[in-house]
Short mmCIF file of C-alpha atoms in Angstrom, two decimals:
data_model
loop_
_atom_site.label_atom_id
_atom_site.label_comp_id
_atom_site.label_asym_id
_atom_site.label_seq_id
_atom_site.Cartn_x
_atom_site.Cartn_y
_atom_site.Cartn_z
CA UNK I 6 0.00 0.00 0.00
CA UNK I 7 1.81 3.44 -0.92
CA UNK I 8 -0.98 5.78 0.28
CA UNK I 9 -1.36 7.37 -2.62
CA UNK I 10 -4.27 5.57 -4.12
CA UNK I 11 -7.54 4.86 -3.40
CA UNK I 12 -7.88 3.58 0.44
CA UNK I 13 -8.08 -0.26 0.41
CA UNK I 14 -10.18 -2.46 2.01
CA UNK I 15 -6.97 -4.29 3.73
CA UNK I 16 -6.61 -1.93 6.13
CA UNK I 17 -9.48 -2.63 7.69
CA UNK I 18 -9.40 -4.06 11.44
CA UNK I 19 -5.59 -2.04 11.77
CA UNK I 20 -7.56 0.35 14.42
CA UNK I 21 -4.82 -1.25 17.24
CA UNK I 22 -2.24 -1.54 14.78
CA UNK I 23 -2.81 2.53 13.28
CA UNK I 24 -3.16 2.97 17.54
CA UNK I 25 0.02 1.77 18.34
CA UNK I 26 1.98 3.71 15.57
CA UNK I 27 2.80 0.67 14.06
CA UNK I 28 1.48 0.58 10.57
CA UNK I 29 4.18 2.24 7.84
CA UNK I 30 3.69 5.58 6.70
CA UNK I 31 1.11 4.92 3.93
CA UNK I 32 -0.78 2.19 5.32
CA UNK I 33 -1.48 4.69 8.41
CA UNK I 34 -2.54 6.94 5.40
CA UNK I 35 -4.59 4.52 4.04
CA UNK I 36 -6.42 3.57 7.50
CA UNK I 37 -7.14 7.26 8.22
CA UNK I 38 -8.70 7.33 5.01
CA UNK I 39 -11.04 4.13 5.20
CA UNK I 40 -11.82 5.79 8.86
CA UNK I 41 -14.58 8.20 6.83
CA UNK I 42 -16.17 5.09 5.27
CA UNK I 43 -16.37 2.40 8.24
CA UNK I 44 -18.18 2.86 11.18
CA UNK I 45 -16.87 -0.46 12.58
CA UNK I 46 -12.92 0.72 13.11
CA UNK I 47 -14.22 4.38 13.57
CA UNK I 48 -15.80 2.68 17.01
CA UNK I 49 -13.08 0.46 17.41
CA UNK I 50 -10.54 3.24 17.57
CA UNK I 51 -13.18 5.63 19.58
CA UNK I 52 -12.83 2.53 22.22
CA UNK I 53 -9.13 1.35 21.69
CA UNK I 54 -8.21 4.98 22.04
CA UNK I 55 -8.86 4.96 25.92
CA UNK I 56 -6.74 2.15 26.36
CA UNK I 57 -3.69 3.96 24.77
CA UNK I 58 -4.55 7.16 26.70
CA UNK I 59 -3.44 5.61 29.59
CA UNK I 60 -0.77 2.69 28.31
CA UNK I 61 2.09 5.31 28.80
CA UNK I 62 1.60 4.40 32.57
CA UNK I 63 2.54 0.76 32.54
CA UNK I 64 5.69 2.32 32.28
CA UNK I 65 7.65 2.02 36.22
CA UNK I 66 7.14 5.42 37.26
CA UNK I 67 10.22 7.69 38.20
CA UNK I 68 10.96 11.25 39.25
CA UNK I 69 12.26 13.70 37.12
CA UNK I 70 15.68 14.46 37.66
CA UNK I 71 15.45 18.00 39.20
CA UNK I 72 18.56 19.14 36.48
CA UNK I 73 15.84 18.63 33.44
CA UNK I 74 13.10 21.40 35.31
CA UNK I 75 16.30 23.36 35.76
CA UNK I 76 17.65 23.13 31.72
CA UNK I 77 13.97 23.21 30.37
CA UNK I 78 12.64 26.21 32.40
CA UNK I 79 15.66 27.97 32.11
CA UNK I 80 15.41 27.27 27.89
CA UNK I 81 11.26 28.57 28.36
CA UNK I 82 12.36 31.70 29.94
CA UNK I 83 15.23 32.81 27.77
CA UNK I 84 13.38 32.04 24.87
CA UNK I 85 10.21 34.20 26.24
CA UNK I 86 12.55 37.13 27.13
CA UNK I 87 13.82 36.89 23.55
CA UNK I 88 10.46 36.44 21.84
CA UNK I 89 11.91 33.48 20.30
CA UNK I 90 10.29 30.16 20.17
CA UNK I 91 6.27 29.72 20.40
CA UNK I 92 5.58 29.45 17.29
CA UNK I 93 1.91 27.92 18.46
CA UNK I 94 0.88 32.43 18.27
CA UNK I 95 -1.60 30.44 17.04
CA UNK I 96 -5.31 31.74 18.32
CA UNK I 97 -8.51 31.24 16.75
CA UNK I 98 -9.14 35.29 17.15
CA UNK I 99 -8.51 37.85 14.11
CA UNK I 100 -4.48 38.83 14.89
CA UNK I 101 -4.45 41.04 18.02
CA UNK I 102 -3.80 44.77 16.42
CA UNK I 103 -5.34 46.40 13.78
CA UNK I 104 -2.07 46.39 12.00
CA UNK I 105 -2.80 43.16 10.34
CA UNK I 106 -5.87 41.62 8.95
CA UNK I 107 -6.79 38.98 6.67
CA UNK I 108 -9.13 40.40 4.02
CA UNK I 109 -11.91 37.86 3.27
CA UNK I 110 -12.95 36.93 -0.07
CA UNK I 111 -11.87 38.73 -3.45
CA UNK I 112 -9.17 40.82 -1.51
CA UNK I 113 -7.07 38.08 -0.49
CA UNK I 114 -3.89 37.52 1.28
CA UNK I 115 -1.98 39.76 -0.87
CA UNK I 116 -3.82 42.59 -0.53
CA UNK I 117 -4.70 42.17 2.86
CA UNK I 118 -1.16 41.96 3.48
CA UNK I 119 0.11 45.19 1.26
CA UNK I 120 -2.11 47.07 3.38
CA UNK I 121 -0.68 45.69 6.77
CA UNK I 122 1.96 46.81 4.86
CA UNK I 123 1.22 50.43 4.67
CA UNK I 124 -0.42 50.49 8.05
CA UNK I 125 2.98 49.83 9.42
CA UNK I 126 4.98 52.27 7.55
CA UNK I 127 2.30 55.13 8.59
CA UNK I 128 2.07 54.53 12.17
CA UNK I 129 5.55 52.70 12.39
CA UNK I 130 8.09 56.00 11.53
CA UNK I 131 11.57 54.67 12.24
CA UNK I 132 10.41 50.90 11.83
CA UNK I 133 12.63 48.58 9.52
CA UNK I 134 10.96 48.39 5.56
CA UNK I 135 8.77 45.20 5.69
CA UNK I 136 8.85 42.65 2.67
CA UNK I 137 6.80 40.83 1.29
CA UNK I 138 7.31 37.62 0.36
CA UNK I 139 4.45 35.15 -0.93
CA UNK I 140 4.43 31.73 -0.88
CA UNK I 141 3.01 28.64 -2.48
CA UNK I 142 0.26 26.27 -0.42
CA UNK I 143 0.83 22.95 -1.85
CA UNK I 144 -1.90 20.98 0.17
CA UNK I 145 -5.11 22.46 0.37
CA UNK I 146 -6.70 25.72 -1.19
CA UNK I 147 -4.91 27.90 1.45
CA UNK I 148 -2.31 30.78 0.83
CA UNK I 149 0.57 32.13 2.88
CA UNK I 150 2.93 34.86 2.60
CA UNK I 151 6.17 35.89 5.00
CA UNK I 152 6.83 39.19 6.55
CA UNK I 153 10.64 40.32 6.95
CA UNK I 154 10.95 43.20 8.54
CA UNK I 155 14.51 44.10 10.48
CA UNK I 156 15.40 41.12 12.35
CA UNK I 157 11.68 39.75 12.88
CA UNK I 158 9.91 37.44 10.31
CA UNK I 159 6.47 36.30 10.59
CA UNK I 160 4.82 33.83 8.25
CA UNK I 161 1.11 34.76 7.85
CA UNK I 162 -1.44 31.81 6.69
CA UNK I 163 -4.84 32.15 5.90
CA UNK I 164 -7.28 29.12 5.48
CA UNK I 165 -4.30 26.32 5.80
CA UNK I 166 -5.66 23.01 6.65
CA UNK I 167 -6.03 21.52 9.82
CA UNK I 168 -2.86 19.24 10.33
CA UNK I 169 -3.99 15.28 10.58
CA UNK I 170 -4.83 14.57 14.14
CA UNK I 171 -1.28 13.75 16.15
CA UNK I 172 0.16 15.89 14.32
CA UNK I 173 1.35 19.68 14.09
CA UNK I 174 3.46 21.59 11.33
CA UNK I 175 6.65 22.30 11.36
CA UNK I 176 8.47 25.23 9.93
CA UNK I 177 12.59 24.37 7.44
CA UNK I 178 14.94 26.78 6.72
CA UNK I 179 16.78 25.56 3.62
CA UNK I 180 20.30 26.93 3.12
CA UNK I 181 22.30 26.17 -0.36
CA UNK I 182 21.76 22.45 -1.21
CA UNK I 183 22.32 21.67 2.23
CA UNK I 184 19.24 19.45 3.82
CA UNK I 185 16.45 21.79 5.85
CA UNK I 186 17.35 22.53 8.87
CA UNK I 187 14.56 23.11 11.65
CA UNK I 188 13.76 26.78 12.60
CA UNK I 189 12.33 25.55 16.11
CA UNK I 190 8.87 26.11 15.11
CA UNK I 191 5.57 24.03 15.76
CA UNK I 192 2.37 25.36 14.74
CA UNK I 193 -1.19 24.74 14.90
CA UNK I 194 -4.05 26.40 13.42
CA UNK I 195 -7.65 27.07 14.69
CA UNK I 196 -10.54 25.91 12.74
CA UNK I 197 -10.24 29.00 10.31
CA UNK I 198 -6.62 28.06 9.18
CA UNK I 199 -5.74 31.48 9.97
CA UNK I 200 -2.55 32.16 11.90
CA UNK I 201 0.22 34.52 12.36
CA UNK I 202 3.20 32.29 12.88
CA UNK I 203 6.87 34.41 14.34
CA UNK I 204 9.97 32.82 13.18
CA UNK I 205 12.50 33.14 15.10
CA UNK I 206 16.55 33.89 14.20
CA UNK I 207 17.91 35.43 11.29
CA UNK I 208 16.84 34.31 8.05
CA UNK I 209 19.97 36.04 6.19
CA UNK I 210 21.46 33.04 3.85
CA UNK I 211 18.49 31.08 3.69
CA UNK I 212 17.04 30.00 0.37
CA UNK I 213 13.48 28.78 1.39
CA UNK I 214 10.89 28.52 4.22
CA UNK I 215 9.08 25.53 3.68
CA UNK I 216 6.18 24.10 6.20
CA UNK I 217 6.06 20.22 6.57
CA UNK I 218 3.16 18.24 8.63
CA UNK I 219 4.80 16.57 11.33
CA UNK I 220 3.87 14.24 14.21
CA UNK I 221 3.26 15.98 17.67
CA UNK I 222 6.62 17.33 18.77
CA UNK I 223 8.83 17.79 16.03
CA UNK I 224 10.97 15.61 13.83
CA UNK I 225 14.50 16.65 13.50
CA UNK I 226 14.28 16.15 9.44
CA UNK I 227 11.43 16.42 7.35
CA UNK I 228 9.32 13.41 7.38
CA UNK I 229 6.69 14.42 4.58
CA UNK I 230 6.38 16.57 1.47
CA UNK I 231 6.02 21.05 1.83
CA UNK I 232 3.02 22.24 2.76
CA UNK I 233 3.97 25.61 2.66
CA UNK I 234 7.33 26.96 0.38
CA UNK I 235 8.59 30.41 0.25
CA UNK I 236 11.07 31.21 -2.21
CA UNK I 237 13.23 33.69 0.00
CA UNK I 238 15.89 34.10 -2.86
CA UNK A 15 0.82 37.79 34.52
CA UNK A 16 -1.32 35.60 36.79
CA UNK A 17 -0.10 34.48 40.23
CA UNK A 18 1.61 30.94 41.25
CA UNK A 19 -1.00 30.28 43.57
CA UNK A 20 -4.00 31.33 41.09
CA UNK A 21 -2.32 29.50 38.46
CA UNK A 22 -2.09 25.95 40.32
CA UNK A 23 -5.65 26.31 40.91
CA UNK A 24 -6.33 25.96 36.81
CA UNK A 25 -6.91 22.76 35.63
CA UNK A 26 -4.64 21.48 32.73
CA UNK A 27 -6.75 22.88 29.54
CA UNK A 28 -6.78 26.24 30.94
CA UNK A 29 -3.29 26.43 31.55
CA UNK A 30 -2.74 25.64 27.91
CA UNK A 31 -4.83 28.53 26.55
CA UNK A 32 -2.37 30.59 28.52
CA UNK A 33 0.59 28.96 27.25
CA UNK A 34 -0.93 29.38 24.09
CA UNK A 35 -0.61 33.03 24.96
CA UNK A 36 3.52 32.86 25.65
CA UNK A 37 2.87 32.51 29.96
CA UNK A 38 6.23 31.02 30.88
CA UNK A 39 4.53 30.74 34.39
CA UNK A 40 1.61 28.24 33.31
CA UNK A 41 3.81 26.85 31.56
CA UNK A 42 6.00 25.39 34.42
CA UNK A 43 2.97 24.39 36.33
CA UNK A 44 1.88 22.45 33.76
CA UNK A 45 5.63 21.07 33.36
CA UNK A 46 5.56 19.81 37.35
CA UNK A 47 2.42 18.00 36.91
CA UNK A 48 3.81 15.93 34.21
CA UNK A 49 7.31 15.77 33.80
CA UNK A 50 7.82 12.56 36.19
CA UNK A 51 5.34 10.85 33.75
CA UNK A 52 7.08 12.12 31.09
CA UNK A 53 10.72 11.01 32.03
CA UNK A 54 8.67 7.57 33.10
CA UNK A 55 7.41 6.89 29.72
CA UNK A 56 11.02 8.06 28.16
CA UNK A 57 13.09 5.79 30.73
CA UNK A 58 10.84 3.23 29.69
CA UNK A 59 11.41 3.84 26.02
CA UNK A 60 15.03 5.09 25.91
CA UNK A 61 16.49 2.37 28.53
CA UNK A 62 19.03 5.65 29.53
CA UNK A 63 18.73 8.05 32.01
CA UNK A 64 21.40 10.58 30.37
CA UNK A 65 18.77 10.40 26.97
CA UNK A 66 15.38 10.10 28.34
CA UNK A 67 16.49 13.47 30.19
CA UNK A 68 16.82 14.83 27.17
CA UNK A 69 13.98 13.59 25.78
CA UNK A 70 11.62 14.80 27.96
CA UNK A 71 13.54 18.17 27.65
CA UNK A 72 12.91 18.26 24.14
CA UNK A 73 9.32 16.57 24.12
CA UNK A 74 8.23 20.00 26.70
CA UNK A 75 10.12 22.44 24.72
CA UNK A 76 8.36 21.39 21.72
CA UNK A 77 5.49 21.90 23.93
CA UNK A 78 6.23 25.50 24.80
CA UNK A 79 6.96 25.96 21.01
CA UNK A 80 3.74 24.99 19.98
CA UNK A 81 1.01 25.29 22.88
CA UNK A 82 -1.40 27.24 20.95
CA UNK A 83 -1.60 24.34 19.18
CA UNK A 84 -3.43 22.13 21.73
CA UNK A 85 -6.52 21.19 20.89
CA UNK A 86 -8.80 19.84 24.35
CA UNK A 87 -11.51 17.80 21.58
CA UNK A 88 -8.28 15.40 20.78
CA UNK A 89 -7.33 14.38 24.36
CA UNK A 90 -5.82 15.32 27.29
CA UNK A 91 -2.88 17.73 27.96
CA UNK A 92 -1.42 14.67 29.58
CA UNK A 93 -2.40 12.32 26.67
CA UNK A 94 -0.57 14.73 24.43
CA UNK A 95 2.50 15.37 26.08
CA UNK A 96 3.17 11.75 26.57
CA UNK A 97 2.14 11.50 22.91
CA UNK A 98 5.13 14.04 22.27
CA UNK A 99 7.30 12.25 24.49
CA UNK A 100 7.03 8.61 22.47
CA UNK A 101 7.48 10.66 19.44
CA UNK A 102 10.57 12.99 20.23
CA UNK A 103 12.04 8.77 21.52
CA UNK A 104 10.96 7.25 18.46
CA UNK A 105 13.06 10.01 16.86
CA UNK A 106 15.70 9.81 19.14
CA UNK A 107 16.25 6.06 18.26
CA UNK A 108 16.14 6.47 14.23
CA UNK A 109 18.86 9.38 15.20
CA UNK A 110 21.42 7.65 17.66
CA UNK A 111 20.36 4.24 18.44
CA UNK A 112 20.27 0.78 17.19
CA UNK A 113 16.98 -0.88 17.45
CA UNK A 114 18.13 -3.66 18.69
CA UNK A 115 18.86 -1.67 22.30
CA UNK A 116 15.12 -0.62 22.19
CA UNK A 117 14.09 -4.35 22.60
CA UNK A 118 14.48 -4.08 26.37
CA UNK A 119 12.86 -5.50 29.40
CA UNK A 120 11.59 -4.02 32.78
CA UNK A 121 14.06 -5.50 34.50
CA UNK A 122 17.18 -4.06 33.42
CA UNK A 123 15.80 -0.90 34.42
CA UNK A 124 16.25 0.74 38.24
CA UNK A 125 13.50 0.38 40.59
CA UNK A 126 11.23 3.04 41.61
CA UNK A 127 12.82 6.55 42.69
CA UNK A 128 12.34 7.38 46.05
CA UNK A 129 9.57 9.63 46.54
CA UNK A 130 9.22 10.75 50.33
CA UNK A 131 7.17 13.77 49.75
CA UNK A 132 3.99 12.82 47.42
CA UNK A 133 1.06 14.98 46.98
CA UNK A 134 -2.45 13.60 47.21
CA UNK A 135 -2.41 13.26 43.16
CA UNK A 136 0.94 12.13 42.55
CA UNK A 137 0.26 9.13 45.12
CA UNK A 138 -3.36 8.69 43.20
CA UNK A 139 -1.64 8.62 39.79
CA UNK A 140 1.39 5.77 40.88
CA UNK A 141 -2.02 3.85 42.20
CA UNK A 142 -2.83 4.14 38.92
CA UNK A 143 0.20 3.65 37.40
CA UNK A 144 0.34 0.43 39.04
CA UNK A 145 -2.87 -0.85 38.14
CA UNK A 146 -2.38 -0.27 34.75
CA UNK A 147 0.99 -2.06 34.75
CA UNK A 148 -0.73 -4.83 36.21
CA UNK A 149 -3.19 -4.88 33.83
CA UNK A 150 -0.71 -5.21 30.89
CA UNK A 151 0.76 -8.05 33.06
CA UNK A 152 -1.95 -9.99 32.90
CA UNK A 153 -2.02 -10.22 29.38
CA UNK A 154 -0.76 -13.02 27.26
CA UNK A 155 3.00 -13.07 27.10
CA UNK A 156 2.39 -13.03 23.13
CA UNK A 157 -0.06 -9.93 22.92
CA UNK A 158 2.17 -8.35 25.93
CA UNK A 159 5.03 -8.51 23.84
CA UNK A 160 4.05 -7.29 20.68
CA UNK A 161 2.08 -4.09 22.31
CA UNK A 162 5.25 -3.12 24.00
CA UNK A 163 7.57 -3.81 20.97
CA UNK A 164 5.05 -1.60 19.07
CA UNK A 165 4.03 1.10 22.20
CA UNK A 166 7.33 1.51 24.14
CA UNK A 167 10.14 0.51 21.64
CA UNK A 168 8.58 2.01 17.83
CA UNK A 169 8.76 -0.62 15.83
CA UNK A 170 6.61 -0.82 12.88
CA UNK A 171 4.02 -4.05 12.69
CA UNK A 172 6.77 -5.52 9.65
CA UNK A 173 9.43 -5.25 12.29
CA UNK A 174 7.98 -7.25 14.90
CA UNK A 175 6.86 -9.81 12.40
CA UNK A 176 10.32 -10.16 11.21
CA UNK A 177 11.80 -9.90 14.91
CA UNK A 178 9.68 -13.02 15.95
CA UNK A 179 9.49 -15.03 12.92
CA UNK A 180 5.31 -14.25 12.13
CA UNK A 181 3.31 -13.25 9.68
CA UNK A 182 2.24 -9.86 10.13
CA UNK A 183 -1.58 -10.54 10.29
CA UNK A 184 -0.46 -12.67 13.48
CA UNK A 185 1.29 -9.66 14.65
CA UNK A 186 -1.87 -6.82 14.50
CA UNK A 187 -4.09 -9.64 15.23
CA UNK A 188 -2.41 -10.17 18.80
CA UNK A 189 -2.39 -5.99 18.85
CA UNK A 190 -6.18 -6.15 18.62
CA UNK A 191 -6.62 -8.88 21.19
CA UNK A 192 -4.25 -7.61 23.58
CA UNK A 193 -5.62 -3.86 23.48
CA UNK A 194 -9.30 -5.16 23.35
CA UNK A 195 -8.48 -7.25 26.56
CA UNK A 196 -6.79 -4.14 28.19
CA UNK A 197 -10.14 -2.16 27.38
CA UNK A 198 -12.27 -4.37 29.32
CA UNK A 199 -10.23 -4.56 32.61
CA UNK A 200 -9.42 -0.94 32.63
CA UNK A 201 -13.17 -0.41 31.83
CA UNK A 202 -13.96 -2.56 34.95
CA UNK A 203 -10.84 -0.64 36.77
CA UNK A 204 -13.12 2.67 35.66
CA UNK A 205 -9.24 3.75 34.95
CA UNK A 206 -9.88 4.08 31.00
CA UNK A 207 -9.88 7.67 29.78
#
């Protein structure tokens, strides 16, 4: 099974298997799929699901050592005081100024982004030129575009799908021909597929921005095809 | 910025929203609610203490990163930071380790930490912790094994057939058996989710 075709009927019955995480890549594909057309696994994962909610506690129990609070709250607060990291700025409200909104309909991203645009120069005097960059949804009928402006980037979707459930998107910086590298960025998106998205670091040097669906948490490569890709040279 | 006190008062899914909104401070209450289950489940996976620290490390980071992201309809926050955890040491094994040191039993691993000082809820959840473990226990050797080579050590259902010599039907068949048999005595437990 590669996924790519038509779901097949073999997959049916894999509700513990797809559970478990251990069907390959496109037969999990193929499961999710038959999941719209039988009721009989839909219940059987709506049940089996409980069990693996709380499997991860046959597992001896231990307490943390008190070094990983230490390293992990100490990472949280130095990346809040640098407004790096969270990239879940993710809400399911319009963005939280008026110096950005989403036009609906025949305006579009585009526009709705030249004019964020302009707002910012007006009321912004001494505030780094912003560029505009758009980029190319390849999944879905979403768009996208990235705002540079000084230091701070932001990567703007509007209508993106909702990632498959258990799992998140993840945003690549791609440098030369080397491999994408991550930019330490999860996202979500509310039911809309709006979001504002900050990414953090420099993106001097980098070629593209490209947004891959990933399980929850991260991969440290790119496990699946671009979502999002914006051409940054 | 909401105080300590007020904060610990929040239940899990209202912590998140303000996560969601960059608190640092919700943040770490969420973190000491569930980091020991965290490192738990990563011990468990990992078999080392030096990488399931890191694990967990990167499993809440990645949590920070993207806690706007949480959505209550798909779980709990605990459900989905353990879900983070197995991935970020699935990953961790494709990275650094051979598979063949995720094939590990309970045994090799240290017994419980010493815990002098548990709360109310942390002494409710090792209850439950230990029921749960029992209840895997009592399964079949056969369906045991094959949900832990799948749950706790990542291997794909082709793996495990070719680890024990089976057709792969036999393998998701004992999956289904072994996680249907869980569901009825945590049901009669009243421990499922």
């Amino acid at each position: 099974m590669t996924g790519l075709g038509a779901p097949s009927a073999d997959v049916c019955g894999d509700a513990a298997a797809y559970l478990l995480g251990s069907l390959e890549r496109g037969e999990a594909l193929d499961f999710r799929a038959h999941l719209s057309a039988c009721v009989v696994c839909r219940d059987e994962v709506r049940g089996l699901a409980e069990v693996l909610q709380v499997l991860p506690m046959a597992a001896p129990q231990f307490r943390a050592p008190k070094r990983v609070r230490r390293a992990t709250i100490r990472a949280v607060r130095s990346e809040r005081q640098r407004g790096r990291g969270h990239g879940g700025l993710v809400t399911g409200q319009p963005p939280r100024t008026g110096r950005l909104r989403f036009a609906r309909g025949a305006l579009g991203v585009s526009a709705a982004v030249a004019a964020a645009t302009l707002l910012i120069f007006l009321f912004s005097s001494g505030v780094p030129a912003t560029r505009e960059v758009q980029a190319r949804v390849l999944a879905g009928s979403g768009q996208a575009a990235l705002l540079l402006s000084g230091a701070r980037s932001e990567l703007i979707v509007h209508g993106l799908r909702h990632p498959a459930p258990g799992h998140i998107y993840e945003v690549w910086l791609e440098r030369g021909n080397r491999a994408p590298r991550p930019a330490n960025v999860l996202f979500g998106v509310p039911p809309s597929g709006d979001a504002r998205i900050a990414i953090p670091g420099d993106l001097q040097g980098a070629g593209r921005l490209l947004v891959t669906e990933e399980r929850d948490g991260g991969s440290p490569v790119p496990t699946s095809s671009p979502v999002v890709v914006a051409q940054l040279t | 910025m909401s105080s300590g006190r007020a904060l610990q008062a929040l239940a899990d899914e209202e912590l998140m929203e303000l996560v969601g909104a960059g608190q640092s401070r919700a943040f770490e209450v969420v973190f000491d609610r569930h980091v020991d289950a965290a490192f738990s489940l990563a011990y468990r996976m990992c078999g080392s203490r030096p990488r399931a620290e890191d694990v967990t490390q990167e499993a809440f980071l990645s949590a920070w990163r993207s806690g706007g992201s949480y959505d209550p309809a798909r779980g709990s926050v605990r459900s989905w930071l353990l879900s983070t955890v197995r991935n970020r040491a699935i990953d961790a094994f494709r990275v650094e380790a051979s598979k063949s040191s995720r094939d590990m039993e309970d045994d090799h691993l240290a017994e419980w930490m010493p815990a002098p000082h548990l709360t109310e809820l942390e002494a409710l959840r090792r209850d439950e912790a230990g029921r749960v473990r029992s209840a895997v226990g009592e399964l079949p050797a056969e369906q045991r094994r094959v949900i832990e080579l799948a749950y706790f050590s990542g291997f794909t259902h082709t793996e495990i057939a070719r680890m024990l010599g089976l057709p792969t039907g036999t393998v998701k068949g004992r999956m289904r058996l072994g996680l249907s048999k869980l569901r009825v005595t945590l049901d009669s437990l009243e421990l499922a989710a």
